[in-house]
Amino acid sequence: LCALAAVGNNHASKQTLADAVWPSAPAVDGGALRVAINRARQYFGADGAGAIVSSSLGYRLERDVVSTDIDEGRALVARAGDGQVDPDERAEAFLVADRLWRGRPFDGALEDWQASSLVSALEIERSAAATNELTLLLELDVERAAHRARHLVSVNPLHEPTVVLAMEALGRTGHAAGALALARDLRD
């Protein structure tokens, strides 16, 4: 289910799903994958009939039946990136998306070795959204940018673009010592 949720409205090929569920297996027969998909379908119960659809392209979650936080977060980030939307509404969309992304993606749902590529891809999306949010906030309200920057850096202290924007926000609000501390932490 995690692999299907991560690919959005796209189909996940059988190989993609097999790699996500059994990453160290040299080859997975189709029967094992079908069993895993049937177990995933059972998760939705009677109300989830048609939740997972299959085609020659692979499998996908039927978004008319199943909605995920990943879908909602991506839609919010897309809205936040729309230059035609009011800038304050865009900033709010980033904030709401960030609330959906609390913690590590799929935390507790999969073993670390199973989730690594799925988690990495989603964490990259989250980091990009944080960078875009801070860029927008620096244009709108530097104080607000400095406040959000502290949180976003605490979530991902090694994401250099976010740290650099946080340093800029702190510096522009008179918190030079905080900006220098971030630079020191990043360097160390």
Coordinates of C-alpha atoms in Angstrom, one line a residue:
L1 CA 0.0 0.0 0.0
C2 CA 2.8 2.4 0.8
A3 CA 4.4 1.9 -2.6
L4 CA 1.0 2.5 -4.3
A5 CA 0.4 5.6 -2.2
A6 CA 3.8 7.0 -3.0
V7 CA 3.4 6.9 -6.8
G8 CA 0.4 9.1 -6.7
N9 CA -2.2 8.7 -9.5
N10 CA 0.3 6.8 -11.6
H11 CA 0.5 3.1 -12.1
A12 CA 3.3 1.2 -10.2
S13 CA 4.8 -1.4 -12.4
K14 CA 4.9 -5.0 -11.1
Q15 CA 8.7 -4.6 -10.9
T16 CA 8.4 -1.3 -8.9
L17 CA 6.1 -3.0 -6.4
A18 CA 8.3 -6.1 -6.1
D19 CA 11.4 -3.9 -5.5
A20 CA 9.5 -2.0 -2.8
V21 CA 8.3 -5.0 -1.0
W22 CA 11.2 -7.4 -1.6
P23 CA 14.2 -5.2 -2.4
S24 CA 16.8 -7.9 -1.9
A25 CA 15.1 -10.6 -3.8
P26 CA 16.7 -11.3 -7.2
A27 CA 13.3 -12.1 -8.8
V28 CA 9.7 -12.3 -7.6
D29 CA 7.2 -14.4 -9.2
G30 CA 3.9 -13.0 -10.2
G31 CA 2.0 -15.2 -7.8
A32 CA 3.7 -13.6 -4.7
L33 CA 2.9 -10.2 -6.0
R34 CA -0.8 -11.1 -6.6
V35 CA -1.0 -12.4 -3.1
A36 CA 0.4 -9.2 -1.7
I37 CA -2.0 -7.1 -3.8
N38 CA -5.0 -9.2 -2.6
R39 CA -3.9 -8.7 1.0
A40 CA -3.7 -5.0 0.4
R41 CA -7.2 -5.0 -1.2
Q42 CA -8.5 -6.8 1.9
Y43 CA -7.3 -3.9 4.0
F44 CA -10.0 -1.7 2.5
G45 CA -12.8 -4.2 3.3
A46 CA -16.2 -4.2 1.7
D47 CA -16.2 -0.4 1.3
G48 CA -12.9 -0.5 -0.6
A49 CA -14.1 -2.5 -3.6
G50 CA -12.1 -1.3 -6.5
A51 CA -9.6 0.5 -4.3
I52 CA -6.6 -1.1 -6.2
V53 CA -7.0 -1.4 -9.9
S54 CA -4.7 -3.3 -12.3
S55 CA -3.9 -2.9 -15.9
S56 CA -1.1 -3.8 -18.3
L57 CA 0.9 -0.9 -16.8
G58 CA 0.7 -2.3 -13.2
Y59 CA -1.3 -1.3 -10.2
R60 CA -2.6 1.9 -8.8
L61 CA -4.9 3.2 -6.0
E62 CA -8.2 4.3 -7.4
R63 CA -8.3 7.9 -6.2
D64 CA -12.1 8.1 -6.4
V65 CA -12.2 5.3 -3.8
V66 CA -9.1 6.0 -1.7
S67 CA -7.5 9.3 -0.8
T68 CA -4.2 9.6 1.1
D69 CA -2.4 12.3 3.0
I70 CA 0.3 12.1 0.3
D71 CA -2.3 13.0 -2.4
E72 CA -3.7 15.8 -0.2
G73 CA -0.2 17.1 0.5
R74 CA 0.8 17.1 -3.1
A75 CA -2.4 18.9 -4.1
L76 CA -1.7 21.6 -1.5
V77 CA 1.9 22.0 -2.7
A78 CA 0.7 22.3 -6.3
R79 CA -1.8 25.0 -5.2
A80 CA 1.0 26.7 -3.2
G81 CA 3.1 26.7 -6.3
D82 CA 0.4 28.3 -8.5
G83 CA 1.4 31.9 -9.1
Q84 CA -2.2 32.9 -9.9
V85 CA -3.3 32.1 -6.3
D86 CA -3.1 34.8 -3.6
P87 CA 0.3 34.7 -1.9
D88 CA -1.2 34.4 1.6
E89 CA -3.3 31.5 0.4
R90 CA -0.2 29.9 -1.1
A91 CA 1.7 30.2 2.2
E92 CA -1.3 28.7 4.1
A93 CA -1.3 25.7 1.6
F94 CA 2.4 25.1 2.3
L95 CA 1.7 25.2 6.1
V96 CA -1.2 22.7 5.8
A97 CA 0.8 20.4 3.6
D98 CA 3.6 20.4 6.2
R99 CA 1.1 19.4 8.9
L100 CA 0.3 16.3 6.8
W101 CA 4.0 15.5 6.6
R102 CA 4.8 15.3 10.3
G103 CA 7.3 12.6 11.0
R104 CA 9.0 10.2 8.6
P105 CA 6.9 8.9 5.7
F106 CA 5.4 5.5 6.4
D107 CA 6.9 5.4 9.9
G108 CA 6.1 2.1 11.4
A109 CA 4.4 0.8 8.3
L110 CA 7.4 -0.9 6.7
E111 CA 10.8 -2.1 7.8
D112 CA 13.5 0.5 7.0
W113 CA 15.0 -1.7 4.3
Q114 CA 11.6 -1.9 2.5
A115 CA 10.8 1.8 2.7
S116 CA 14.2 3.4 1.9
S117 CA 13.5 4.4 -1.8
L118 CA 9.9 5.3 -1.1
V119 CA 10.8 7.4 1.9
S120 CA 13.7 9.1 0.2
A121 CA 11.5 10.2 -2.7
L122 CA 8.9 11.7 -0.4
E123 CA 11.5 13.4 1.8
I124 CA 12.9 15.0 -1.4
E125 CA 9.4 16.3 -2.2
R126 CA 9.0 17.6 1.3
S127 CA 12.4 19.4 1.2
A128 CA 11.6 21.0 -2.1
A129 CA 8.3 22.2 -0.7
A130 CA 10.1 23.7 2.4
T131 CA 12.5 25.6 0.1
N132 CA 9.6 26.9 -2.0
E133 CA 7.7 27.9 1.1
L134 CA 10.6 29.8 2.6
T135 CA 11.2 31.6 -0.7
L136 CA 7.6 32.7 -0.8
L137 CA 7.6 33.8 2.9
L138 CA 10.8 35.8 2.4
E139 CA 8.9 37.8 -0.2
L140 CA 5.7 38.2 2.0
D141 CA 6.8 38.6 5.5
V142 CA 10.4 38.2 6.7
E143 CA 9.4 37.7 10.4
R144 CA 7.0 34.9 9.4
A145 CA 9.8 33.4 7.3
A146 CA 12.2 33.4 10.2
H147 CA 9.6 31.7 12.5
R148 CA 8.9 29.0 9.9
A149 CA 12.5 28.6 9.1
R150 CA 13.3 27.5 12.6
H151 CA 10.7 24.7 12.4
L152 CA 11.7 23.6 8.9
V153 CA 15.4 23.4 9.8
S154 CA 14.6 21.4 12.9
V155 CA 12.7 18.9 10.7
N156 CA 15.6 18.6 8.2
P157 CA 18.8 20.3 9.5
L158 CA 20.9 18.9 6.7
H159 CA 18.9 20.2 3.8
E160 CA 21.2 23.0 2.7
P161 CA 18.8 25.1 0.6
T162 CA 16.4 25.3 3.5
V163 CA 19.2 26.2 5.9
V164 CA 20.5 28.9 3.6
L165 CA 17.1 30.5 3.3
A166 CA 16.6 30.2 7.1
M167 CA 20.0 32.0 7.6
E168 CA 18.8 34.7 5.2
A169 CA 15.5 35.1 7.1
L170 CA 17.2 35.2 10.5
G171 CA 19.8 37.7 9.2
R172 CA 17.2 40.0 7.7
T173 CA 15.3 40.0 11.0
G174 CA 18.3 41.0 13.1
H175 CA 19.1 37.5 14.4
A176 CA 22.6 37.3 13.0
A177 CA 23.7 35.1 15.9
G178 CA 21.0 32.6 15.0
A179 CA 22.0 32.7 11.3
L180 CA 25.7 32.1 12.2
A181 CA 24.7 29.2 14.5
L182 CA 22.9 27.6 11.7
A183 CA 25.9 28.0 9.4
R184 CA 28.1 26.5 12.1
D185 CA 25.7 23.5 12.7
L186 CA 25.5 22.8 9.0
R187 CA 29.3 23.0 8.6
D188 CA 29.8 20.7 11.6

